[in-house]
Amino acid sequence: HIMNTSPSRLLAAAAVAALLAACGGGSDDHDDGSSTTPPPEVPPVTTTLSGVVLDGPLQGAKVCVDVNDNRACDAGEPTATTDASGAYSIAEVVAADAAAHPLLVEASATTTIDADDGPVAASFLLAAPAGRGAVISPYTTLLVSEIDGGRAPNVVQAEENVLVNLVGIAGDVGGLTLSSNYMPDDTDATALAGKRATMR
């Protein structure tokens, strides 16, 4: 028996078949999302950290961002070595790491020279809180120690604690803060030398 199909029904059936083919509905090879291209990976924002390391200026000391917070400069952490004036610069530091982790300085008896006293007699560690690395000194190390030891919940309280313990008052020392560069320079060596004596 031959089915009587009108031309309009044939056209409708052809249109549906074409639509299914275009959508992939008539095939087992349908789009399950696996062929989509992932969005490009956005590189993290980076910054450069620079400053100076002082006891006297320390040359040949390793400076690092303590990304894993274990208080050691480990392989893979951003590092630099101080120059003869104690200056350092660490490029391409992930900005989020710079804002969240302290800076450490490893002074080594085999490689580090104190501009005031010559080669250091024994290795030691200095530190500065995150965001406070313009000057790294024994004073900034005390700030990190206050926080690590649980004696202060933040840098502001740590500064107050250290100053009270050092000089009996919560304030600055001879016009300087615990994060100040107390080394004399060529612009006002006499004034800074007096302040350096106060800090040291």
XYZ file of N, CA and C in Angstrom:
600
model
N 0.844 -1.166 0.000
C 0.000 0.000 0.000
C 0.878 1.214 0.000
N 0.574 2.134 -0.895
C 1.395 3.330 -1.093
C 0.777 4.460 -0.314
N 1.637 5.101 0.502
C 1.168 6.199 1.327
C 1.067 7.460 0.505
N -0.033 8.167 0.677
C -0.231 9.413 -0.051
C 0.279 10.550 0.812
N 1.402 11.122 0.410
C 2.005 12.207 1.191
C 1.955 13.480 0.387
N 1.448 14.516 1.039
C 1.326 15.797 0.334
C 2.679 16.485 0.270
N 2.896 17.372 -0.704
C 4.165 18.103 -0.814
C 4.472 18.932 0.430
N 3.446 19.474 1.073
C 3.716 20.305 2.250
C 4.249 19.459 3.400
N 3.761 18.217 3.535
C 4.286 17.334 4.585
C 5.718 16.922 4.286
N 6.048 16.706 3.016
C 7.428 16.356 2.653
C 8.377 17.518 2.976
N 7.952 18.718 2.678
C 8.787 19.890 2.983
C 8.992 20.036 4.490
N 7.945 19.828 5.282
C 8.057 19.943 6.740
C 9.013 18.895 7.283
N 8.899 17.658 6.769
C 9.784 16.584 7.239
C 11.237 16.887 6.883
N 11.469 17.430 5.684
C 12.828 17.773 5.264
C 13.400 18.882 6.147
N 12.540 19.845 6.508
C 12.995 20.954 7.360
C 13.387 20.445 8.740
N 12.587 19.542 9.312
C 12.900 18.977 10.630
C 14.202 18.190 10.576
N 14.393 17.406 9.525
C 15.622 16.611 9.388
C 16.837 17.515 9.281
N 16.690 18.603 8.519
C 17.811 19.543 8.381
C 18.131 20.204 9.709
N 17.095 20.555 10.474
C 17.300 21.198 11.767
C 17.983 20.249 12.736
N 17.565 19.001 12.781
C 18.195 18.022 13.664
C 19.654 17.798 13.288
N 19.954 17.780 12.021
C 21.336 17.578 11.574
C 22.205 18.757 11.985
N 21.653 19.975 11.858
C 22.422 21.171 12.218
C 22.702 21.209 13.708
N 21.768 20.736 14.535
C 21.944 20.750 15.984
C 22.700 19.543 16.485
N 22.932 18.601 15.609
C 23.617 17.388 16.040
C 22.672 16.411 16.701
N 21.367 16.678 16.635
C 20.409 15.834 17.328
C 20.217 14.500 16.679
N 20.583 14.365 15.407
C 20.376 13.089 14.740
C 21.625 12.257 14.716
N 22.598 12.593 15.562
C 23.878 11.886 15.502
C 24.339 11.540 16.899
N 25.145 10.498 17.023
C 25.725 10.141 18.309
C 26.896 11.056 18.652
N 27.377 11.812 17.670
C 28.536 12.703 17.865
C 28.048 14.064 18.335
N 27.478 14.103 19.540
C 26.938 15.369 20.035
C 27.973 16.088 20.906
N 27.758 17.399 21.098
C 28.703 18.243 21.846
C 28.421 18.117 23.334
N 29.343 17.497 24.065
C 29.148 17.352 25.509
C 29.999 18.358 26.292
N 30.537 19.362 25.599
C 31.349 20.381 26.257
C 32.825 20.046 26.285
N 33.181 18.813 25.921
C 34.581 18.420 26.013
C 35.440 19.069 24.944
N 34.820 19.600 23.900
C 35.611 20.186 22.826
C 35.756 21.698 22.973
N 35.179 22.264 24.029
C 35.307 23.712 24.210
C 36.715 24.057 24.656
N 37.211 25.207 24.222
C 38.547 25.664 24.573
C 38.505 26.328 25.946
N 39.375 25.904 26.891
C 39.359 26.536 28.219
C 39.814 27.991 28.102
N 39.371 28.834 29.020
C 39.807 30.225 28.979
C 41.312 30.317 29.198
N 41.962 31.304 28.625
C 43.415 31.416 28.813
C 43.753 31.686 30.278
N 44.866 31.107 30.729
C 45.290 31.296 32.108
C 45.864 32.702 32.279
N 45.349 33.415 33.271
C 45.807 34.778 33.524
C 46.992 34.710 34.486
N 48.146 35.251 34.095
C 49.297 35.191 34.996
C 49.053 36.059 36.231
N 49.622 35.680 37.386
C 49.404 36.479 38.595
C 50.100 37.831 38.495
N 49.565 38.797 39.204
C 50.179 40.127 39.273
C 51.465 40.000 40.087
N 52.551 40.581 39.591
C 53.830 40.506 40.298
C 54.314 41.897 40.679
N 55.268 41.916 41.583
C 55.853 43.167 42.042
C 57.334 42.944 42.305
N 58.072 44.027 42.507
C 59.481 43.955 42.884
C 59.631 44.446 44.310
N 60.302 43.663 45.142
C 60.567 44.049 46.523
C 62.021 44.482 46.635
N 62.247 45.624 47.243
C 63.618 46.087 47.415
C 63.756 46.793 48.749
N 64.978 46.832 49.239
C 65.240 47.480 50.511
C 66.690 47.305 50.896
N 66.951 47.440 52.186
C 68.320 47.334 52.692
C 68.305 46.471 53.955
N 69.383 45.709 54.138
C 69.530 44.836 55.305
C 70.618 45.417 56.197
N 70.251 45.623 57.463
C 71.163 46.274 58.389
C 71.386 45.460 59.647
N 72.585 45.424 60.081
C 73.043 45.340 61.456
C 73.989 46.518 61.448
N 75.214 46.325 60.857
C 75.759 47.265 59.910
C 75.234 46.784 58.570
N 75.426 47.488 57.469
C 74.972 46.942 56.183
C 75.569 45.552 55.964
N 74.716 44.612 55.560
C 75.171 43.233 55.375
C 75.307 42.913 53.896
N 76.512 42.566 53.484
C 76.791 42.180 52.102
C 76.835 40.661 51.997
N 76.272 40.134 50.912
C 76.333 38.699 50.665
C 75.361 37.893 51.510
N 74.292 38.526 51.968
C 73.250 37.805 52.709
C 72.125 37.434 51.747
N 71.490 36.315 51.992
C 70.360 35.879 51.157
C 69.069 36.445 51.725
N 68.277 37.078 50.856
C 66.969 37.607 51.237
C 65.917 36.812 50.472
N 64.845 36.411 51.154
C 63.794 35.657 50.479
C 62.417 36.029 51.003
N 61.406 35.731 50.210
C 60.021 35.810 50.652
C 59.675 34.424 51.202
N 59.290 34.355 52.469
C 59.042 33.078 53.132
C 57.636 32.577 52.791
N 57.462 32.142 51.551
C 56.142 31.802 51.021
C 55.478 30.676 51.807
N 56.251 29.705 52.294
C 55.641 28.597 53.043
C 55.668 28.814 54.552
N 56.124 30.001 54.990
C 56.086 30.401 56.405
C 56.781 29.410 57.339
N 57.892 28.844 56.891
C 58.626 27.925 57.767
C 59.886 28.572 58.336
N 60.048 29.868 58.097
C 61.162 30.672 58.616
C 62.524 30.158 58.151
N 62.555 29.785 56.868
C 63.801 29.418 56.200
C 63.660 29.774 54.731
N 64.772 30.124 54.097
C 64.769 30.400 52.664
C 64.928 29.076 51.923
N 63.856 28.623 51.302
C 63.850 27.333 50.632
C 64.001 27.488 49.128
N 64.420 26.407 48.470
C 64.499 26.382 47.013
C 63.119 26.694 46.447
N 63.093 27.538 45.435
C 61.838 27.889 44.797
C 61.208 29.165 45.329
N 61.646 29.624 46.494
C 61.114 30.889 47.008
C 61.880 32.051 46.372
N 61.202 33.176 46.120
C 61.880 34.318 45.489
C 63.026 34.817 46.367
N 64.213 34.957 45.786
C 65.387 35.340 46.577
C 66.237 36.379 45.853
N 67.102 37.006 46.628
C 68.131 37.915 46.105
C 69.287 37.905 47.090
N 70.412 38.463 46.671
C 71.585 38.570 47.535
C 71.927 40.048 47.703
N 72.255 40.437 48.920
C 72.549 41.844 49.196
C 73.897 42.262 48.612
N 73.968 43.548 48.236
C 75.220 44.092 47.702
C 76.051 44.710 48.830
N 77.105 45.428 48.473
C 78.036 45.964 49.473
C 77.381 46.972 50.413
N 76.285 47.602 49.988
C 75.590 48.559 50.849
C 74.426 47.919 51.603
N 74.291 46.607 51.473
C 73.199 45.901 52.135
C 71.901 45.915 51.356
N 71.916 46.487 50.147
C 70.686 46.605 49.357
C 70.356 45.297 48.655
N 69.044 45.058 48.460
C 68.581 43.888 47.725
C 67.410 44.293 46.849
N 67.139 43.485 45.840
C 65.961 43.665 44.994
C 65.528 42.291 44.494
N 64.276 41.944 44.770
C 63.720 40.669 44.326
C 62.628 40.973 43.317
N 62.844 40.596 42.054
C 61.885 40.882 40.987
C 60.885 39.734 40.844
N 59.775 40.040 40.204
C 58.763 39.044 39.838
C 58.211 38.273 41.036
N 57.965 38.980 42.144
C 57.332 38.358 43.302
C 55.821 38.445 43.116
N 55.122 37.340 43.301
C 53.662 37.368 43.223
C 53.154 38.343 44.287
N 52.366 39.325 43.863
C 51.940 40.401 44.759
C 51.204 39.864 45.976
N 50.404 38.832 45.800
C 49.676 38.256 46.939
C 50.642 37.655 47.954
N 51.749 37.064 47.494
C 52.753 36.519 48.411
C 53.472 37.641 49.148
N 53.797 38.709 48.431
C 54.483 39.844 49.049
C 53.642 40.455 50.162
N 52.337 40.459 49.977
C 51.442 41.061 50.969
C 51.143 40.147 52.148
N 51.418 38.848 51.999
C 50.985 37.893 53.024
C 52.121 37.244 53.809
N 53.352 37.289 53.299
C 54.439 36.527 53.922
C 55.623 37.435 54.271
N 56.323 37.124 55.367
C 57.461 37.956 55.771
C 58.670 37.762 54.860
N 59.580 38.701 54.958
C 60.883 38.580 54.306
C 61.880 38.048 55.325
N 62.760 37.180 54.871
C 63.812 36.635 55.724
C 65.173 37.012 55.156
N 66.148 37.112 56.040
C 67.537 37.312 55.633
C 68.371 36.239 56.312
N 69.078 35.451 55.511
C 70.007 34.467 56.053
C 71.419 35.017 55.913
N 72.008 35.405 57.047
C 73.391 35.861 57.071
C 74.261 34.660 57.399
N 75.245 34.407 56.540
C 76.056 33.196 56.671
C 77.485 33.532 57.069
N 78.013 32.739 57.976
C 79.401 32.944 58.411
C 80.391 32.734 57.278
N 79.970 32.057 56.216
C 80.894 31.792 55.112
C 80.792 32.823 53.991
N 79.674 33.578 53.928
C 79.502 34.483 52.779
C 79.130 35.916 53.123
N 78.689 36.182 54.346
C 78.150 37.502 54.673
C 79.178 38.365 55.388
N 79.244 39.630 54.962
C 80.175 40.589 55.562
C 79.376 41.750 56.127
N 79.616 42.069 57.396
C 79.031 43.248 58.033
C 79.974 44.416 57.750
N 79.457 45.484 57.145
C 80.307 46.619 56.779
C 80.982 47.238 57.994
N 80.391 47.102 59.172
C 80.985 47.664 60.387
C 82.021 46.740 61.013
N 81.752 45.439 60.970
C 82.549 44.508 61.765
C 83.290 43.437 60.977
N 83.134 43.406 59.656
C 83.800 42.387 58.857
C 82.951 41.129 58.733
N 83.535 40.009 58.328
C 82.779 38.765 58.152
C 82.033 38.398 59.432
N 80.791 37.960 59.277
C 80.022 37.615 60.477
C 80.608 36.365 61.114
N 80.626 36.357 62.435
C 81.266 35.264 63.167
C 80.422 34.000 63.161
N 79.097 34.155 63.131
C 78.201 32.995 63.147
C 76.965 33.329 62.315
N 76.404 32.329 61.704
C 75.221 32.539 60.878
C 74.031 32.956 61.748
N 73.162 33.798 61.190
C 71.957 34.209 61.921
C 70.868 34.589 60.928
N 69.659 34.753 61.455
C 68.474 35.040 60.646
C 67.871 36.369 61.074
N 67.541 37.199 60.095
C 66.767 38.420 60.336
C 65.443 38.283 59.596
N 64.473 39.108 59.959
C 63.162 39.033 59.315
C 62.490 40.392 59.347
N 61.480 40.544 58.505
C 60.633 41.734 58.515
C 59.212 41.299 58.183
N 58.218 41.916 58.813
C 56.830 41.552 58.507
C 56.489 41.808 57.043
N 55.484 41.128 56.550
C 55.006 41.350 55.176
C 54.711 42.829 54.969
N 55.196 43.356 53.853
C 54.968 44.759 53.531
C 55.886 45.722 54.236
N 56.820 45.224 55.046
C 57.725 46.084 55.818
C 59.185 45.813 55.492
N 59.490 45.467 54.242
C 60.845 45.053 53.909
C 61.773 46.136 53.412
N 61.371 47.411 53.488
C 62.270 48.483 53.027
C 63.554 48.500 53.843
N 63.429 48.196 55.133
C 64.590 48.026 56.008
C 64.368 46.738 56.795
N 65.346 45.845 56.741
C 65.294 44.614 57.528
C 66.457 44.680 58.513
N 66.146 44.588 59.796
C 67.156 44.787 60.836
C 66.818 43.926 62.049
N 67.658 43.957 63.090
C 67.284 43.257 64.319
C 65.953 43.754 64.891
N 65.622 45.015 64.664
C 64.369 45.554 65.202
C 63.151 44.978 64.475
N 63.224 44.889 63.153
C 62.099 44.288 62.431
C 61.997 42.794 62.750
N 63.123 42.185 63.059
C 63.119 40.776 63.457
C 62.361 40.586 64.765
N 62.512 41.541 65.680
C 61.757 41.474 66.936
C 60.255 41.547 66.679
N 59.844 42.324 65.675
C 58.419 42.408 65.349
C 57.878 41.048 64.912
N 58.615 40.387 64.030
C 58.193 39.063 63.565
C 58.186 38.077 64.729
N 59.159 38.189 65.615
C 59.231 37.298 66.767
C 58.029 37.482 67.684
N 57.590 38.721 67.876
C 56.410 38.980 68.711
C 55.169 38.298 68.140
N 55.020 38.387 66.823
C 53.855 37.779 66.180
C 53.966 36.257 66.193
N 55.133 35.738 65.812
C 55.328 34.281 65.788
C 55.156 33.671 67.175
N 55.582 34.399 68.196
C 55.494 33.881 69.563
C 54.123 34.029 70.182
N 53.179 34.624 69.449
C 51.825 34.775 69.969
C 51.667 35.902 70.964
N 52.680 36.758 71.102
C 52.598 37.868 72.047
C 51.903 39.084 71.459
N 51.721 39.072 70.123
C 51.036 40.176 69.442
C 50.239 39.608 68.281
N 48.989 40.081 68.093
C 48.178 39.567 66.995
C 48.476 40.221 65.657
N 49.200 41.354 65.675
C 49.473 42.090 64.441
C 50.712 42.953 64.625
N 51.138 43.594 63.539
C 52.375 44.378 63.564
C 52.251 45.597 64.467
N 51.097 46.233 64.479
C 50.917 47.432 65.313
C 51.134 47.093 66.786
N 50.528 46.018 67.251
C 50.704 45.617 68.649
C 52.131 45.156 68.905
N 52.725 44.493 67.913
C 54.115 44.046 68.065
C 55.047 45.240 68.248
N 54.835 46.309 67.463
C 55.658 47.512 67.611
C 55.530 48.099 69.009
N 54.310 48.165 69.500
C 54.103 48.710 70.847
C 54.812 47.852 71.885
N 54.674 46.540 71.770
C 55.333 45.636 72.725
C 56.843 45.820 72.724
N 57.431 45.863 71.531
C 58.891 45.952 71.432
C 59.390 47.273 71.994
N 58.724 48.362 71.656
C 59.168 49.663 72.154
C 59.035 49.774 73.662
N 57.963 49.241 74.209
C 57.808 49.256 75.663
C 58.942 48.468 76.311
N 59.287 47.322 75.732
C 60.358 46.510 76.291
C 61.728 47.155 76.131
N 61.944 47.873 75.018
C 63.258 48.471 74.762
C 63.480 49.746 75.550
N 62.486 50.647 75.517
C 62.709 51.983 76.083
C 61.660 52.390 77.102
N 60.716 51.510 77.405
C 59.731 51.809 78.431
C 58.574 52.663 77.970
N 58.527 53.005 76.671
C 57.415 53.797 76.156
C 56.986 53.227 74.810
N 55.719 53.449 74.480
C 55.226 53.051 73.162
C 55.281 54.277 72.265
N 56.284 54.349 71.441
C 56.471 55.489 70.548
C 57.689 55.250 69.703
N 58.230 56.303 69.098
C 59.428 56.095 68.302
C 60.669 56.266 69.163
N 61.795 55.988 68.570
C 63.065 56.045 69.291
C 63.934 57.100 68.632
N 64.125 58.222 69.293
C 64.967 59.284 68.741
C 64.500 59.780 67.396
N 63.192 59.800 67.171
C 62.661 60.246 65.888
C 62.582 59.148 64.851
N 62.981 57.932 65.213
C 62.936 56.805 64.285
C 61.879 55.800 64.735
N 61.424 54.999 63.797
C 60.561 53.875 64.133
C 61.386 52.601 64.050
N 60.789 51.494 64.414
C 61.517 50.226 64.365
C 61.822 49.794 62.939
N 61.162 50.402 61.954
C 61.408 50.069 60.542
C 62.255 51.117 59.837
N 62.862 52.026 60.588
C 63.654 53.097 59.969
C 65.047 52.627 59.582
N 65.612 53.314 58.590
C 66.995 53.098 58.206
C 67.862 53.974 59.111
N 68.572 53.361 60.016
C 69.351 54.123 60.990
C 70.804 54.327 60.571
N 71.131 53.993 59.306
C 72.496 54.197 58.837
C 72.691 55.635 58.383
N 73.851 56.249 58.678
C 74.103 57.597 58.176
C 74.295 57.581 56.666
N 73.977 58.712 56.038
C 74.251 58.822 54.612
C 74.961 60.144 54.340
N 75.226 60.422 53.079
C 76.017 61.603 52.733
C 75.237 62.902 52.880
N 73.906 62.834 52.969
C 73.130 64.072 52.997
C 73.084 64.686 54.384
N 73.056 63.870 55.419
C 72.998 64.402 56.780
C 73.642 63.402 57.722
N 74.916 63.154 57.501
C 75.603 62.083 58.215
C 75.639 62.333 59.718
N 75.811 63.586 60.145
C 75.928 63.872 61.580
C 74.633 63.552 62.311
N 73.512 64.026 61.770
C 72.226 63.784 62.415
C 71.893 62.303 62.441
N 72.088 61.617 61.321
C 71.753 60.200 61.268
C 72.716 59.358 62.117
N 73.938 59.815 62.236
C 74.878 59.069 63.083
C 74.408 59.072 64.528
N 73.860 60.210 64.992
C 73.333 60.279 66.351
C 72.142 59.358 66.521
N 71.270 59.316 65.529
C 70.112 58.430 65.589
C 70.545 56.973 65.533
N 71.566 56.706 64.728
C 72.060 55.338 64.634
C 72.581 54.869 65.985
N 73.279 55.771 66.703
C 73.783 55.410 68.015
C 72.630 55.088 68.962
N 71.508 55.826 68.832
C 70.338 55.562 69.663
C 69.757 54.185 69.369
N 69.657 53.851 68.076
C 69.061 52.590 67.684
C 69.978 51.403 67.980
N 71.286 51.594 67.838
C 72.198 50.469 68.019
C 72.612 50.358 69.463
